[in-house]
PDB file of C-alpha atoms and ligand atoms in Angstrom:
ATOM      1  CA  UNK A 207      -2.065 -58.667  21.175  1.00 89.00           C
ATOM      2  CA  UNK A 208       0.314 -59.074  23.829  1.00 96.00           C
ATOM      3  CA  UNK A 209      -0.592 -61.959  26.084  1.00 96.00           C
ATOM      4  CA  UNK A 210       3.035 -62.862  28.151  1.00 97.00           C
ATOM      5  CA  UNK A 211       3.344 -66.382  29.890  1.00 96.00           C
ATOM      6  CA  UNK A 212       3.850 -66.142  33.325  1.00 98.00           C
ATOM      7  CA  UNK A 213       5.877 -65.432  35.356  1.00 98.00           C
ATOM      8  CA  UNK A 214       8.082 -63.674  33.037  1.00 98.00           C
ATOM      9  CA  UNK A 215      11.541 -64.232  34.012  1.00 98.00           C
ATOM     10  CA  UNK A 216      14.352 -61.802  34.119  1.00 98.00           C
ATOM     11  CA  UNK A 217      17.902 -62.205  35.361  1.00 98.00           C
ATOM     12  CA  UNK A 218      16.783 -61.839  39.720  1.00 98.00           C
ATOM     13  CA  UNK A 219      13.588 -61.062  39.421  1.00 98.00           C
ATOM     14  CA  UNK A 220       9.693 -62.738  38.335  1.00 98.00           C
ATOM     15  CA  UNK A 221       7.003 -60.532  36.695  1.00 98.00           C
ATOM     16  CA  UNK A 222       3.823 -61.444  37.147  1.00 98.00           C
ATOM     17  CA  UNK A 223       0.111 -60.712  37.751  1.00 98.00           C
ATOM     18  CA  UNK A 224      -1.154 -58.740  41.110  1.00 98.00           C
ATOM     19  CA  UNK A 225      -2.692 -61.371  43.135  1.00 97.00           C
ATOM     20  CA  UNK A 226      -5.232 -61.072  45.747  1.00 97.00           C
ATOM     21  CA  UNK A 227      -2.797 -61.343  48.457  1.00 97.00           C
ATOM     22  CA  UNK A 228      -0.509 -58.723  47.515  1.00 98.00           C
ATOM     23  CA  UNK A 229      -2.971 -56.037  49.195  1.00 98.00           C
ATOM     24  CA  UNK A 230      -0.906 -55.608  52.050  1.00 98.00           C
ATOM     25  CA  UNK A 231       2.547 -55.153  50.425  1.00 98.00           C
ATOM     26  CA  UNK A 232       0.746 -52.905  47.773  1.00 98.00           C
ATOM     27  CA  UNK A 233      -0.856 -50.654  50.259  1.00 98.00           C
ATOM     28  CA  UNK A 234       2.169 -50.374  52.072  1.00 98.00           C
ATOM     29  CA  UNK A 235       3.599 -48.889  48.495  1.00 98.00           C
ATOM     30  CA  UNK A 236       0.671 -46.767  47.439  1.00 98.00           C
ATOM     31  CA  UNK A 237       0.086 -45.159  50.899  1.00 98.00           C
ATOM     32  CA  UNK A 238       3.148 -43.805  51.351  1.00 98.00           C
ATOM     33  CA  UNK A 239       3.840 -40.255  50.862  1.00 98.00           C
ATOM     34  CA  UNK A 240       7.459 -40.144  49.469  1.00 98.00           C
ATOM     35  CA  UNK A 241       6.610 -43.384  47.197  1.00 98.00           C
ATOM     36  CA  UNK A 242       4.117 -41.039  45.415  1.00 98.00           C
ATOM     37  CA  UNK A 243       5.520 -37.295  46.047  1.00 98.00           C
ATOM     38  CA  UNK A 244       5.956 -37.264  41.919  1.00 98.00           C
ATOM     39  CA  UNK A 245       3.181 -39.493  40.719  1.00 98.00           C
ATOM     40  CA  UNK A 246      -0.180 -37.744  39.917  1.00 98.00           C
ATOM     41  CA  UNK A 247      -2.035 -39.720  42.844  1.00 98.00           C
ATOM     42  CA  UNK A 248      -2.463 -38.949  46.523  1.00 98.00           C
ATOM     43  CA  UNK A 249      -1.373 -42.099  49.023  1.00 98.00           C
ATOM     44  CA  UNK A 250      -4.624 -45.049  48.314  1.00 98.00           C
ATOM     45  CA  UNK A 251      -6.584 -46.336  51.270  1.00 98.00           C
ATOM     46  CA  UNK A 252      -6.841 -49.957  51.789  1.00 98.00           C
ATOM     47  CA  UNK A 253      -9.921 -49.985  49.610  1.00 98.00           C
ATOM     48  CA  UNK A 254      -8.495 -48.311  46.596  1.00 98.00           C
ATOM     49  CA  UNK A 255      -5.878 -50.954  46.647  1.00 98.00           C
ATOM     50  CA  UNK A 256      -8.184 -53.586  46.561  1.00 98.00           C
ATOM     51  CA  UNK A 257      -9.680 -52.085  43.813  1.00 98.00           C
ATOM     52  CA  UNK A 258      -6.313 -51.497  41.691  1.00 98.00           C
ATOM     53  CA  UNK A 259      -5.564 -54.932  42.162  1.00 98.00           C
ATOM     54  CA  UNK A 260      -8.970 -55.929  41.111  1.00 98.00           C
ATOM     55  CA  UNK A 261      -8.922 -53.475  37.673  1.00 97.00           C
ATOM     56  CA  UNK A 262      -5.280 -54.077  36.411  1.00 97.00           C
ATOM     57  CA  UNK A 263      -4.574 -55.815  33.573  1.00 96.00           C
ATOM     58  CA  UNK A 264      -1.875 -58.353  32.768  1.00 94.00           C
ATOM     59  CA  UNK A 265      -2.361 -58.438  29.072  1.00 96.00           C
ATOM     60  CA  UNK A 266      -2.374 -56.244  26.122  1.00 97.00           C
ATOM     61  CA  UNK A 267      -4.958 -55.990  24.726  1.00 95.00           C
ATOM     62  CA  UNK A 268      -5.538 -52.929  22.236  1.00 95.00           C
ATOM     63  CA  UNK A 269      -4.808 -49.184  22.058  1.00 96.00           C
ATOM     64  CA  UNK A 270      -5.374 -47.750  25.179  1.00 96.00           C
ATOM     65  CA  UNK A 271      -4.535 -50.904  27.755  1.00 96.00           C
ATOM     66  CA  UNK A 272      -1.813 -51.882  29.921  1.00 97.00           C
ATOM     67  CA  UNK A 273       0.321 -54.241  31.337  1.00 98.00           C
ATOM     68  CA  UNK A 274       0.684 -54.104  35.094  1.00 98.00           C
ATOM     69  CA  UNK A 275       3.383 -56.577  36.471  1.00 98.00           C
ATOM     70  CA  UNK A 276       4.086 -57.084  40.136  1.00 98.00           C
ATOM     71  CA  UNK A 277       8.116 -57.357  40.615  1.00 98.00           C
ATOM     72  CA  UNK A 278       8.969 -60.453  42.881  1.00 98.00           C
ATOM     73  CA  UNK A 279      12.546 -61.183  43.265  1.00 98.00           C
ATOM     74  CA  UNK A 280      13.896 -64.677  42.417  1.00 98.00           C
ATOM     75  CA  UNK A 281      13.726 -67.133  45.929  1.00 97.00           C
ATOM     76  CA  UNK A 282      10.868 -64.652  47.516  1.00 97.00           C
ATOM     77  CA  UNK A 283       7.275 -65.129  47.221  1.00 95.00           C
ATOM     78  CA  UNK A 284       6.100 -60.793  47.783  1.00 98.00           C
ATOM     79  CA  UNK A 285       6.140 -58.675  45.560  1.00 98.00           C
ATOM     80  CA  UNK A 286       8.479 -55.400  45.926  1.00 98.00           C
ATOM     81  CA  UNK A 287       7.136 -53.003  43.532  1.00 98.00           C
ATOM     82  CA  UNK A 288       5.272 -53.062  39.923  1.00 98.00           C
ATOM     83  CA  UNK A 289       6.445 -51.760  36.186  1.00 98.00           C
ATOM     84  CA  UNK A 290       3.803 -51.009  33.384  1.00 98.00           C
ATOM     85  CA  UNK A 291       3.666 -51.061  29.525  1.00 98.00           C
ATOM     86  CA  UNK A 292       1.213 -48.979  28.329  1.00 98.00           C
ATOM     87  CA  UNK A 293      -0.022 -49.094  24.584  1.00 98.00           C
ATOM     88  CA  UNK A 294      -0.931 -45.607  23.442  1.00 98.00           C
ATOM     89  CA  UNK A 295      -1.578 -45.855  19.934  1.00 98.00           C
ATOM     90  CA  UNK A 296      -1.787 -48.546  17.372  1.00 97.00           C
ATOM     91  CA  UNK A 297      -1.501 -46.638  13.866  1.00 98.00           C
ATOM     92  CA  UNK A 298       1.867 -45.152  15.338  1.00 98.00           C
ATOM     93  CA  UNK A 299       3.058 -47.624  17.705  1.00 98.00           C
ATOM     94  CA  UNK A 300       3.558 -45.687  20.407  1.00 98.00           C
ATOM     95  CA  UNK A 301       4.045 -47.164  24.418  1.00 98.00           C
ATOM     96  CA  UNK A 302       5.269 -45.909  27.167  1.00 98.00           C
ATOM     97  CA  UNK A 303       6.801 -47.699  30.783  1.00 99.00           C
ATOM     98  CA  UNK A 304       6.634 -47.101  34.385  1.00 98.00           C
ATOM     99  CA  UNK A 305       7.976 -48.293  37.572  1.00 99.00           C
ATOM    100  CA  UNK A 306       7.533 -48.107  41.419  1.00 98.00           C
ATOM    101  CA  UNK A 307       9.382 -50.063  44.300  1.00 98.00           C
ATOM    102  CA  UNK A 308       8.934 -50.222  47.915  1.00 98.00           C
ATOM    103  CA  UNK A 309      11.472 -48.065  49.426  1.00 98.00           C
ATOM    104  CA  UNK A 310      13.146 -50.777  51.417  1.00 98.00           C
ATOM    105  CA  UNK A 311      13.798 -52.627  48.033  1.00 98.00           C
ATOM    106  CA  UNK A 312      15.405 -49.765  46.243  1.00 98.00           C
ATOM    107  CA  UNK A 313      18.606 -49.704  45.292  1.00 98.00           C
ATOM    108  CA  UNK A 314      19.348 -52.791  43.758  1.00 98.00           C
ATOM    109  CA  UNK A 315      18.643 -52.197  39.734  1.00 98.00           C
ATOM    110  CA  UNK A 316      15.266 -53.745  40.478  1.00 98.00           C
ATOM    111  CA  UNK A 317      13.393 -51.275  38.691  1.00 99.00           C
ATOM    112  CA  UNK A 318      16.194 -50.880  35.749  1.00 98.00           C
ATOM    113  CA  UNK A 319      15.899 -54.672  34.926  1.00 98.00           C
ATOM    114  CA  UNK A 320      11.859 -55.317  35.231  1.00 99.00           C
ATOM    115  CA  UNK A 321      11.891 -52.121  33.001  1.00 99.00           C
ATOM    116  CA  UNK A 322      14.185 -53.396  30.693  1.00 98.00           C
ATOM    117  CA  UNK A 323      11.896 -56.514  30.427  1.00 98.00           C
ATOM    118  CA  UNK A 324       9.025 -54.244  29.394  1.00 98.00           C
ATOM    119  CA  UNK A 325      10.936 -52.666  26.812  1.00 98.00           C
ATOM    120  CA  UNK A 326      11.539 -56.296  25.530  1.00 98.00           C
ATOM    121  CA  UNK A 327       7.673 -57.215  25.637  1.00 98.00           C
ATOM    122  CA  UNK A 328       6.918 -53.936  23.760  1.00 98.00           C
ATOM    123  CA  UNK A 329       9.526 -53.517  21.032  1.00 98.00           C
ATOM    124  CA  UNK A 330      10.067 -57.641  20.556  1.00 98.00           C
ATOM    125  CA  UNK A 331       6.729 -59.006  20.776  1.00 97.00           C
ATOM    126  CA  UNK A 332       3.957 -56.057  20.464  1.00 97.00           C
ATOM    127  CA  UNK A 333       5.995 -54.261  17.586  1.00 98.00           C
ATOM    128  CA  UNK A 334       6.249 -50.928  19.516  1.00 98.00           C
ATOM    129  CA  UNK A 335       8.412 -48.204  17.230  1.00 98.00           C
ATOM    130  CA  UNK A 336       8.868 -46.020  20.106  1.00 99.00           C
ATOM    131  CA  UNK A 337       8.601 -46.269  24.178  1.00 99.00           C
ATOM    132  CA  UNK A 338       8.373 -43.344  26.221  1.00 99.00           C
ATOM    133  CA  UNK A 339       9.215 -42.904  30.233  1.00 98.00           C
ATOM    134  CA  UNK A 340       7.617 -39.535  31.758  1.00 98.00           C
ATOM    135  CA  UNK A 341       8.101 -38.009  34.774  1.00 98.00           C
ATOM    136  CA  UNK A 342       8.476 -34.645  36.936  1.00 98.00           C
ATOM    137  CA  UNK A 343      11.468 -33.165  36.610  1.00 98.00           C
ATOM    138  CA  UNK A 344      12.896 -33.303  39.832  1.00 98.00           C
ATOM    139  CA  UNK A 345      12.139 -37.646  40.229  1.00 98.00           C
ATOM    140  CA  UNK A 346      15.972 -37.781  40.117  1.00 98.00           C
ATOM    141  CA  UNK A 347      15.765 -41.802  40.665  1.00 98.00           C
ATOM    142  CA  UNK A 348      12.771 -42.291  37.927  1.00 98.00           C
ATOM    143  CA  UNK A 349      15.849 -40.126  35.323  1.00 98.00           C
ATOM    144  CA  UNK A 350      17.984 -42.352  36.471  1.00 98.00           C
ATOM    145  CA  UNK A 351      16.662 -45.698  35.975  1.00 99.00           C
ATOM    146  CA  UNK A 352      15.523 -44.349  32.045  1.00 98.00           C
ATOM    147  CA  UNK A 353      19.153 -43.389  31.444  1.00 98.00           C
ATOM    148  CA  UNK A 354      20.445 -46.633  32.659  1.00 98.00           C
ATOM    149  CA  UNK A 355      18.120 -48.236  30.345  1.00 98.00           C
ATOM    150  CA  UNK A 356      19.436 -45.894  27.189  1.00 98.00           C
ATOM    151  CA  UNK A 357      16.894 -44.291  26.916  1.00 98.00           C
ATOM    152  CA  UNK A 358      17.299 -40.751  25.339  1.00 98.00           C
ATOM    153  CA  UNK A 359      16.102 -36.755  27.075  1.00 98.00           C
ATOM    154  CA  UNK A 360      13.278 -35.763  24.504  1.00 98.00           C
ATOM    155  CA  UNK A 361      11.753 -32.911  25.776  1.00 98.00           C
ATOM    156  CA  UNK A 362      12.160 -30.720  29.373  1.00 98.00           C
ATOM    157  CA  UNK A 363       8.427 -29.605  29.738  1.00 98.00           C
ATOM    158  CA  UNK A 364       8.419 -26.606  32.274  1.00 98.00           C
ATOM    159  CA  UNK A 365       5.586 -25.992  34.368  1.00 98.00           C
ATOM    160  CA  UNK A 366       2.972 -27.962  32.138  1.00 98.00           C
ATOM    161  CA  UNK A 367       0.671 -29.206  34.579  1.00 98.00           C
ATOM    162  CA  UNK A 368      -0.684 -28.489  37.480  1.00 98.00           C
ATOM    163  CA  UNK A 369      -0.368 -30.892  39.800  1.00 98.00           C
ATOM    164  CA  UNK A 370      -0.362 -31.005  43.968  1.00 98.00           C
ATOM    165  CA  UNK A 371      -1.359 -28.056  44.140  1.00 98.00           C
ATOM    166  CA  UNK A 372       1.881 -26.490  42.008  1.00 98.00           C
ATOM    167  CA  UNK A 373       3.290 -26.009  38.350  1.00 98.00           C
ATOM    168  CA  UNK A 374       5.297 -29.048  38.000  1.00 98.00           C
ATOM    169  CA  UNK A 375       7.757 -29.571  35.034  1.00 98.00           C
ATOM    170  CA  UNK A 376       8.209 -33.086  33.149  1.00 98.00           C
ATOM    171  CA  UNK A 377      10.941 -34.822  31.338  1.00 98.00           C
ATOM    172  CA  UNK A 378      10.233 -36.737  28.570  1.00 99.00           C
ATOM    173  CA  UNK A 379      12.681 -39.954  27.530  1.00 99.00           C
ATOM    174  CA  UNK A 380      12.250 -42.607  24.771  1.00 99.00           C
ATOM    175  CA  UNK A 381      13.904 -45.049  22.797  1.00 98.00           C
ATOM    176  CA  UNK A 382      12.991 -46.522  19.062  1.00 98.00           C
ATOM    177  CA  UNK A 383      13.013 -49.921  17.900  1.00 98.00           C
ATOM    178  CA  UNK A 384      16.303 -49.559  16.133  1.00 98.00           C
ATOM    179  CA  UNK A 385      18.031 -47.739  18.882  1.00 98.00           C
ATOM    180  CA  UNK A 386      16.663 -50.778  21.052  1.00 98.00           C
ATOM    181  CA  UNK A 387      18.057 -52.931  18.462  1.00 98.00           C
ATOM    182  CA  UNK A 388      21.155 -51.506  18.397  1.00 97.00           C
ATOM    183  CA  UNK A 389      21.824 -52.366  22.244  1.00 95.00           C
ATOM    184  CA  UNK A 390      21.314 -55.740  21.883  1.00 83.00           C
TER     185      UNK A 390
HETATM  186  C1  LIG B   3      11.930 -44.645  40.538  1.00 66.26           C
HETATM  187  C2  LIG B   3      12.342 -45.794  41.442  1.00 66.26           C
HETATM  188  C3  LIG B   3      11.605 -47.076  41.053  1.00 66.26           C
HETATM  189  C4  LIG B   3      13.860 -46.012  41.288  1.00 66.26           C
HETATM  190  O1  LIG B   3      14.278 -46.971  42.211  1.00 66.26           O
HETATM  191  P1  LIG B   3      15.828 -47.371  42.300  1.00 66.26           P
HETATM  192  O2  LIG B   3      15.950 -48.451  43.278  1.00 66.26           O
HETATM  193  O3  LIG B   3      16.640 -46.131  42.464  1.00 66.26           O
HETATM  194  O4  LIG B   3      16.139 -47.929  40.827  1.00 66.26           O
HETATM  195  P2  LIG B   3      16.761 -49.349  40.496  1.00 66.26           P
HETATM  196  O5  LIG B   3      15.942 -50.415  41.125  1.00 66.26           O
HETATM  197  O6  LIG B   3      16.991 -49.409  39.048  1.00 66.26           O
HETATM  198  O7  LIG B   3      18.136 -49.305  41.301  1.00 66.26           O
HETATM  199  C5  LIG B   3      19.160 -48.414  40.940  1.00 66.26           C
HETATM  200  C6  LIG B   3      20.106 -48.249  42.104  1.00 66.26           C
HETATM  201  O8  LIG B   3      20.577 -49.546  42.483  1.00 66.26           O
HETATM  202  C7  LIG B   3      21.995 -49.622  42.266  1.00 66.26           C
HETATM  203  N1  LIG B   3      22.267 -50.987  41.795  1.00 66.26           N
HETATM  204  C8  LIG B   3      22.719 -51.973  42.584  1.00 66.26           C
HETATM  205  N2  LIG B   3      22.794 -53.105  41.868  1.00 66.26           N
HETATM  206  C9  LIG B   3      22.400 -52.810  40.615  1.00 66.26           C
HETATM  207  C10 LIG B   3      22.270 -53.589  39.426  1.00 66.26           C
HETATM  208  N3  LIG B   3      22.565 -54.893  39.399  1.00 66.26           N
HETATM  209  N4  LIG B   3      21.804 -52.986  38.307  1.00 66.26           N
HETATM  210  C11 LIG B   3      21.503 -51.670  38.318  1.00 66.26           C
HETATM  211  N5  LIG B   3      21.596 -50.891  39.426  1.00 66.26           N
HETATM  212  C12 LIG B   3      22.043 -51.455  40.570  1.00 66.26           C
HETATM  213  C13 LIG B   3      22.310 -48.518  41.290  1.00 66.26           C
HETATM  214  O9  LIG B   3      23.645 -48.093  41.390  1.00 66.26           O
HETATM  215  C14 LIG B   3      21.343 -47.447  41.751  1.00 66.26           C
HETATM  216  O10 LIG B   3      21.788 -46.885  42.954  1.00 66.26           O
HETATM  217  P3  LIG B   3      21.986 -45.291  43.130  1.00 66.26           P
HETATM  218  O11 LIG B   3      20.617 -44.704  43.070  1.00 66.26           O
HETATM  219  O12 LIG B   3      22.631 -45.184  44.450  1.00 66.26           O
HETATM  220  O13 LIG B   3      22.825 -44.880  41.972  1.00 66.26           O
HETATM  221  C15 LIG B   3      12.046 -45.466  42.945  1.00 66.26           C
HETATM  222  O14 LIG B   3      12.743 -44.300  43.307  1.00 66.26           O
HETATM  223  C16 LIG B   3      10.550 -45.273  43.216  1.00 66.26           C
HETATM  224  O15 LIG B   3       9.802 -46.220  43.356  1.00 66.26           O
HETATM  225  N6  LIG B   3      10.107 -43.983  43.314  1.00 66.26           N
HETATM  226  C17 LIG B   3       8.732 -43.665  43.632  1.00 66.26           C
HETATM  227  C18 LIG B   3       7.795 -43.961  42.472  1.00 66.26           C
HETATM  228  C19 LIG B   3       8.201 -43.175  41.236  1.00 66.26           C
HETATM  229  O16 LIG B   3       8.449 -41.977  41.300  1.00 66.26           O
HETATM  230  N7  LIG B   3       8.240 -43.901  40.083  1.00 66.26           N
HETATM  231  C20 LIG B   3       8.625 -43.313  38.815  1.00 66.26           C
HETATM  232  C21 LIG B   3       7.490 -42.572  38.217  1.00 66.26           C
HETATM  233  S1  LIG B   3       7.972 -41.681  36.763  1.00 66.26           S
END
């Protein structure tokens, strides 16, 4: 259904598939507890990297799978963070994207442009109608990189889940096809 050639190429940056050898540059992500202070997982061990590398997916396949992409900027051969399309639902067309960067490689508009490429793959070539971002109302940065995208505030959630041992709130943003349309 949605089967990119790689590496997908943006503006600065290459998308592409985890390899093997990213393990180190992942677990340096994923074990770090300000990387996933708003995410609904605790810091990974070694191992659980290994095995997130092994189970991702680079292609679309039907309702219910994802795209994982590893975010490599342009003249550099690691990987800095990953963004992800995820395919909800078929009979209403509904995906959503997310994002995570290495600390030292924020602050750049990495995340904004690899995202933007997802919303590409998902309206342009999987037919998405919508494209939802989620995330706990106080990720200022995650808000951020959604409204630099143009993507719309849906829905302010407040305490819906229970997560890290609190009531945490979540923000809902999306974007249509024609609103994506419209931007181009
Ligand atoms: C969410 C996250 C990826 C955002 O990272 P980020 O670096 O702030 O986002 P971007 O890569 O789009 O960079 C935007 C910043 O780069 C700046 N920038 C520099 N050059 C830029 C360019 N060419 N284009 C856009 N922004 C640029 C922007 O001004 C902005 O800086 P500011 O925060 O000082 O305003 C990061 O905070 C993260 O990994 N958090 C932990 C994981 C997480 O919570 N993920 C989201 C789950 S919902």
């Amino acid at each position: 259904m949605l089967r990119p050639e790689f590496p997908v190429e943006t503006e600065r940056l290459l998308l592409r598939p985890y390899r093997e050898d990213d393990v180190d540059v992942l677990h340096d992500i994923q074990s770090r507890p300000e990387v996933v202070r708003y995410l609904y997982w605790e810091p990974r061990t070694r191992e659980r990297v290994e095995q997130v590398i092994r189970e991702s997916s680079a292609e679309i396949e039907g309702e219910g799978s994802e795209l994982t992409l590893a975010i490599q900027p342009r003249g550099s051969d690691t990987m800095v963070g990953d963004v992800v399309l995820m395919y909800h639902s078929e009979a209403h067309r509904q995906g959503e994207i997310g994002f995570v960067l290495h600390p030292d490689h924020q602050g750049h508009g990495y995340a904004t442009e690899a995202a933007r490429e997802m919303l590409r793959l998902g309206f342009d070539q999987l037919g998405l109608h919508r494209i939802a971002g989620r995330l706990e109302a106080r990720n200022s940065a995650s808000a951020a990189v959604l409204e630099r995208l143009g993507m719309r505030l849906e829905a302010h959630l407040h305490e819906n889940e229970w997560v890290k041992g609190e009531w945490q709130s979540e923000l809902v943003y999306a974007m249509l096809a024609t609103e994506w349309a419209s931007l181009r």
